[in-house]
C-alpha atoms as a PDB file:
ATOM      1  CA  MET A   1       0.097   0.179  -0.071  1.00  0.00           C
ATOM      2  CA  ALA A   2       1.330   3.325  -1.106  1.00  0.00           C
ATOM      3  CA  ASN A   3       1.872   5.812   1.824  1.00  0.00           C
ATOM      4  CA  THR A   4       0.799   3.164   4.275  1.00  0.00           C
ATOM      5  CA  LYS A   5       3.017   2.918   7.451  1.00  0.00           C
ATOM      6  CA  GLU A   6       2.624  -0.668   9.056  1.00  0.00           C
ATOM      7  CA  GLN A   7       3.897  -0.913  12.305  1.00  0.00           C
ATOM      8  CA  GLU A   8       4.780  -4.151  14.213  1.00  0.00           C
ATOM      9  CA  MET A   9       4.650  -4.714  17.759  1.00  0.00           C
ATOM     10  CA  HIS A  10       5.565  -8.004  19.629  1.00  0.00           C
ATOM     11  CA  THR A  11       3.586  -8.858  22.635  1.00  0.00           C
ATOM     12  CA  LYS A  12       3.240 -11.792  24.945  1.00  0.00           C
ATOM     13  CA  SER A  13       0.249 -13.818  24.335  1.00  0.00           C
ATOM     14  CA  ALA A  14      -2.198 -15.012  26.738  1.00  0.00           C
ATOM     15  CA  SER A  15      -0.834 -18.523  26.278  1.00  0.00           C
ATOM     16  CA  PRO A  16       0.932 -20.151  29.532  1.00  0.00           C
ATOM     17  CA  THR A  17       3.984 -20.512  27.178  1.00  0.00           C
ATOM     18  CA  GLY A  18       4.305 -16.959  26.616  1.00  0.00           C
ATOM     19  CA  THR A  19       5.332 -17.315  23.150  1.00  0.00           C
ATOM     20  CA  HIS A  20       5.413 -14.054  21.331  1.00  0.00           C
ATOM     21  CA  LEU A  21       3.108 -13.143  18.606  1.00  0.00           C
ATOM     22  CA  LYS A  22       3.729 -10.568  15.578  1.00  0.00           C
ATOM     23  CA  LEU A  23       0.674  -8.088  15.314  1.00  0.00           C
ATOM     24  CA  ARG A  24       0.660  -5.612  12.407  1.00  0.00           C
ATOM     25  CA  PHE A  25      -1.333  -2.304  12.859  1.00  0.00           C
ATOM     26  CA  VAL A  26      -2.022  -0.385   9.718  1.00  0.00           C
ATOM     27  CA  ASN A  27      -1.993   3.446   9.651  1.00  0.00           C
ATOM     28  CA  ASP A  28      -3.236   5.182   6.569  1.00  0.00           C
ATOM     29  CA  MET A  29      -4.656   8.755   5.776  1.00  0.00           C
ATOM     30  CA  ILE A  30      -8.083   9.074   4.179  1.00  0.00           C
ATOM     31  CA  ASP A  31      -6.929  11.480   1.322  1.00  0.00           C
ATOM     32  CA  LYS A  32      -9.202  11.419  -1.612  1.00  0.00           C
ATOM     33  CA  ASP A  33      -6.097  12.325  -3.810  1.00  0.00           C
ATOM     34  CA  GLN A  34      -4.642   8.888  -3.364  1.00  0.00           C
ATOM     35  CA  LEU A  35      -7.797   7.218  -4.960  1.00  0.00           C
ATOM     36  CA  GLU A  36      -6.900   5.303  -8.075  1.00  0.00           C
ATOM     37  CA  PRO A  37      -9.358   4.369 -11.067  1.00  0.00           C
ATOM     38  CA  ALA A  38     -11.876   1.447 -10.060  1.00  0.00           C
ATOM     39  CA  PRO A  39     -14.281   1.304 -12.984  1.00  0.00           C
ATOM     40  CA  ILE A  40     -17.749   0.082 -12.328  1.00  0.00           C
ATOM     41  CA  ARG A  41     -18.449  -2.901 -14.620  1.00  0.00           C
ATOM     42  CA  PRO A  42     -20.094  -1.456 -17.744  1.00  0.00           C
ATOM     43  CA  ALA A  43     -23.115  -3.725 -17.647  1.00  0.00           C
ATOM     44  CA  TRP A  44     -24.242  -2.319 -14.300  1.00  0.00           C
ATOM     45  CA  ILE A  45     -24.203   1.161 -15.547  1.00  0.00           C
ATOM     46  CA  LEU A  46     -27.697   2.394 -16.234  1.00  0.00           C
ATOM     47  CA  GLU A  47     -27.127   6.043 -16.709  1.00  0.00           C
ATOM     48  CA  GLY A  48     -24.229   8.487 -17.339  1.00  0.00           C
ATOM     49  CA  ASN A  49     -20.795   7.999 -17.237  1.00  0.00           C
ATOM     50  CA  PRO A  50     -19.887   7.305 -13.417  1.00  0.00           C
ATOM     51  CA  GLU A  51     -16.303   7.441 -12.479  1.00  0.00           C
ATOM     52  CA  ALA A  52     -15.413   5.231  -9.514  1.00  0.00           C
ATOM     53  CA  LYS A  53     -11.865   5.517  -7.523  1.00  0.00           C
ATOM     54  CA  GLY A  54     -10.570   3.491  -4.659  1.00  0.00           C
ATOM     55  CA  LYS A  55      -8.088   2.415  -2.425  1.00  0.00           C
ATOM     56  CA  GLN A  56      -7.737  -0.496  -0.193  1.00  0.00           C
ATOM     57  CA  LEU A  57      -6.628   0.617   3.273  1.00  0.00           C
ATOM     58  CA  ALA A  58      -6.609  -2.576   4.898  1.00  0.00           C
ATOM     59  CA  GLY A  59      -7.270  -6.192   4.317  1.00  0.00           C
ATOM     60  CA  HIS A  60      -7.409  -9.667   5.903  1.00  0.00           C
ATOM     61  CA  LYS A  61      -4.535 -11.858   5.049  1.00  0.00           C
ATOM     62  CA  PHE A  62      -6.643 -14.703   4.247  1.00  0.00           C
ATOM     63  CA  GLY A  63      -8.870 -12.466   2.117  1.00  0.00           C
ATOM     64  CA  TRP A  64     -11.985 -12.406   4.487  1.00  0.00           C
ATOM     65  CA  GLY A  65     -12.193  -8.681   4.554  1.00  0.00           C
ATOM     66  CA  ASP A  66     -11.059  -5.314   3.879  1.00  0.00           C
ATOM     67  CA  ALA A  67     -11.489  -1.557   4.302  1.00  0.00           C
ATOM     68  CA  THR A  68     -11.627   0.668   1.399  1.00  0.00           C
ATOM     69  CA  HIS A  69     -11.908   4.308   0.646  1.00  0.00           C
ATOM     70  CA  TRP A  70     -14.279   4.702  -2.394  1.00  0.00           C
ATOM     71  CA  SER A  71     -15.512   7.511  -4.274  1.00  0.00           C
ATOM     72  CA  CYS A  72     -17.755   8.045  -7.768  1.00  0.00           C
ATOM     73  CA  THR A  73     -18.947  10.903  -9.814  1.00  0.00           C
ATOM     74  CA  ALA A  74     -22.508  11.388 -11.149  1.00  0.00           C
ATOM     75  CA  GLY A  75     -24.339   8.349 -12.547  1.00  0.00           C
ATOM     76  CA  LYS A  76     -26.927   5.734 -11.918  1.00  0.00           C
ATOM     77  CA  PHE A  77     -25.609   2.109 -11.747  1.00  0.00           C
ATOM     78  CA  GLN A  78     -26.695  -1.289 -10.236  1.00  0.00           C
ATOM     79  CA  TRP A  79     -24.436  -2.714  -7.726  1.00  0.00           C
ATOM     80  CA  GLN A  80     -24.364  -6.469  -6.928  1.00  0.00           C
ATOM     81  CA  TYR A  81     -22.967  -7.293  -3.358  1.00  0.00           C
ATOM     82  CA  GLY A  82     -20.769 -10.241  -3.263  1.00  0.00           C
ATOM     83  CA  TRP A  83     -19.710  -9.614   0.362  1.00  0.00           C
ATOM     84  CA  ASP A  84     -21.440  -8.230   3.568  1.00  0.00           C
ATOM     85  CA  GLU A  85     -20.466  -4.356   3.279  1.00  0.00           C
ATOM     86  CA  SER A  86     -20.904  -1.821   5.716  1.00  0.00           C
ATOM     87  CA  VAL A  87     -20.470   1.855   4.729  1.00  0.00           C
ATOM     88  CA  MET A  88     -20.108   5.277   6.286  1.00  0.00           C
ATOM     89  CA  PHE A  89     -20.401   8.363   3.766  1.00  0.00           C
ATOM     90  CA  LEU A  90     -18.075  11.020   3.944  1.00  0.00           C
ATOM     91  CA  GLU A  91     -18.803  13.410   1.482  1.00  0.00           C
ATOM     92  CA  GLY A  92     -21.693  13.996  -1.343  1.00  0.00           C
ATOM     93  CA  GLU A  93     -25.153  12.538  -1.826  1.00  0.00           C
ATOM     94  CA  VAL A  94     -26.513   9.338  -2.872  1.00  0.00           C
ATOM     95  CA  THR A  95     -29.984   7.827  -3.555  1.00  0.00           C
ATOM     96  CA  ILE A  96     -30.025   3.863  -3.068  1.00  0.00           C
ATOM     97  CA  THR A  97     -33.003   1.900  -4.202  1.00  0.00           C
ATOM     98  CA  ASP A  98     -33.024  -1.754  -2.808  1.00  0.00           C
ATOM     99  CA  GLU A  99     -34.708  -4.681  -4.647  1.00  0.00           C
ATOM    100  CA  ASN A 100     -37.824  -4.112  -2.864  1.00  0.00           C
ATOM    101  CA  GLY A 101     -37.940  -0.406  -3.888  1.00  0.00           C
ATOM    102  CA  ASN A 102     -37.104   1.012  -0.384  1.00  0.00           C
ATOM    103  CA  VAL A 103     -35.188   4.142  -1.056  1.00  0.00           C
ATOM    104  CA  TYR A 104     -32.360   5.306   1.197  1.00  0.00           C
ATOM    105  CA  VAL A 105     -30.294   8.562   1.131  1.00  0.00           C
ATOM    106  CA  GLY A 106     -26.591   8.540   1.907  1.00  0.00           C
ATOM    107  CA  THR A 107     -25.030  11.761   3.095  1.00  0.00           C
ATOM    108  CA  PRO A 108     -22.156  12.481   5.287  1.00  0.00           C
ATOM    109  CA  GLY A 109     -22.485  10.576   8.542  1.00  0.00           C
ATOM    110  CA  THR A 110     -24.974   8.113   7.213  1.00  0.00           C
ATOM    111  CA  PHE A 111     -24.273   4.415   7.760  1.00  0.00           C
ATOM    112  CA  LEU A 112     -25.714   1.797   5.832  1.00  0.00           C
ATOM    113  CA  PHE A 113     -25.197  -2.097   5.530  1.00  0.00           C
ATOM    114  CA  PHE A 114     -25.705  -4.158   2.289  1.00  0.00           C
ATOM    115  CA  PRO A 115     -25.966  -7.936   2.876  1.00  0.00           C
ATOM    116  CA  ALA A 116     -24.039 -10.125   0.573  1.00  0.00           C
ATOM    117  CA  GLY A 117     -26.402 -11.425  -2.286  1.00  0.00           C
ATOM    118  CA  THR A 118     -28.193  -8.196  -2.512  1.00  0.00           C
ATOM    119  CA  THR A 119     -28.615  -5.569  -5.227  1.00  0.00           C
ATOM    120  CA  ALA A 120     -29.117  -1.924  -5.302  1.00  0.00           C
ATOM    121  CA  VAL A 121     -29.385   1.043  -7.637  1.00  0.00           C
ATOM    122  CA  TRP A 122     -27.219   3.880  -6.717  1.00  0.00           C
ATOM    123  CA  GLU A 123     -28.093   7.181  -8.079  1.00  0.00           C
ATOM    124  CA  VAL A 124     -25.358   9.831  -7.727  1.00  0.00           C
ATOM    125  CA  PRO A 125     -26.145  13.201  -8.770  1.00  0.00           C
ATOM    126  CA  THR A 126     -22.816  14.757  -8.490  1.00  0.00           C
ATOM    127  CA  TYR A 127     -20.316  12.970  -6.299  1.00  0.00           C
ATOM    128  CA  ILE A 128     -20.152  10.371  -3.520  1.00  0.00           C
ATOM    129  CA  ARG A 129     -17.228   9.084  -1.077  1.00  0.00           C
ATOM    130  CA  LYS A 130     -17.457   6.729   1.464  1.00  0.00           C
ATOM    131  CA  LEU A 131     -15.524   4.142   3.506  1.00  0.00           C
ATOM    132  CA  ALA A 132     -16.487   0.623   3.179  1.00  0.00           C
ATOM    133  CA  PHE A 133     -16.013  -2.131   5.314  1.00  0.00           C
ATOM    134  CA  ASN A 134     -16.463  -5.707   3.537  1.00  0.00           C
ATOM    135  CA  GLN A 135     -16.554  -9.314   4.848  1.00  0.00           C
ATOM    136  CA  LYS A 136     -17.053 -12.270   3.156  1.00  0.00           C
ATOM    137  CA  PRO A 137     -19.929 -14.201   4.432  1.00  0.00           C
ATOM    138  CA  VAL A 138     -19.195 -16.910   7.028  1.00  0.00           C
ATOM    139  CA  PRO A 139     -20.204 -20.337   5.858  1.00  0.00           C
ATOM    140  CA  TRP A 140     -23.125 -21.833   7.915  1.00  0.00           C
ATOM    141  CA  TYR A 141     -20.730 -24.779   9.031  1.00  0.00           C
ATOM    142  CA  LEU A 142     -18.388 -22.326  10.502  1.00  0.00           C
ATOM    143  CA  HIS A 143     -21.228 -20.663  12.438  1.00  0.00           C
ATOM    144  CA  TYR A 144     -22.313 -24.098  13.408  1.00  0.00           C
ATOM    145  CA  GLN A 145     -18.747 -24.973  14.865  1.00  0.00           C
ATOM    146  CA  SER A 146     -18.413 -21.824  16.483  1.00  0.00           C
ATOM    147  CA  ARG A 147     -21.344 -22.307  18.546  1.00  0.00           C
ATOM    148  CA  ILE A 148     -20.434 -25.712  19.509  1.00  0.00           C
ATOM    149  CA  ILE A 149     -17.013 -24.419  20.715  1.00  0.00           C
ATOM    150  CA  GLU A 150     -19.018 -21.472  22.812  1.00  0.00           C
ATOM    151  CA  ARG A 151     -21.199 -24.083  24.296  1.00  0.00           C
ATOM    152  CA  LEU A 152     -18.135 -26.189  25.111  1.00  0.00           C
ATOM    153  CA  LYS A 153     -16.289 -23.343  26.789  1.00  0.00           C
ATOM    154  CA  GLY A 154     -19.423 -22.528  28.878  1.00  0.00           C
ATOM    155  CA  ALA A 155     -19.814 -25.924  30.113  1.00  0.00           C
ATOM    156  CA  MET A 156     -16.088 -26.026  31.453  1.00  0.00           C
ATOM    157  CA  PRO A 157     -15.735 -25.419  35.299  1.00  0.00           C
ATOM    158  CA  GLY A 158     -15.168 -21.662  35.615  1.00  0.00           C
ATOM    159  CA  GLY A 159     -15.519 -21.238  31.521  1.00  0.00           C
ATOM    160  CA  LEU A 160     -12.903 -21.057  29.476  1.00  0.00           C
ATOM    161  CA  ARG A 161     -11.757 -17.646  28.044  1.00  0.00           C
END
């Protein structure tokens, strides 16, 4: 990542062996001048010539999630969500219509969540800029395993943490 300062910190884990773990913190600026072209798929564009730009700020090393700074100029387009996406709008305005016809207005400070597998139509009158936090949906079998582990922890004398 350009202009990103990665800071590594060594700390003792909570394990009885006291082994050292390497943790990485990412420190980046939200600078719209650093955004790079991130074209919207042509088949998704419904009106106008929206120009999208983006920059990945952080990402999970196994590809389970990321944080992205994104902007788009005027236009109307359909967006298909392959990941769960939480957004916080920073600048501009957008009108978003979901598959059921519900309308949402995004302005600075507005938070919206888009579940994976859904589609929405975005209408950007002039410009919109957002932070997006994306996560791949967790498969059902991992949810199931996680619930079993939590129940087993709770069944242990004194609980496990």
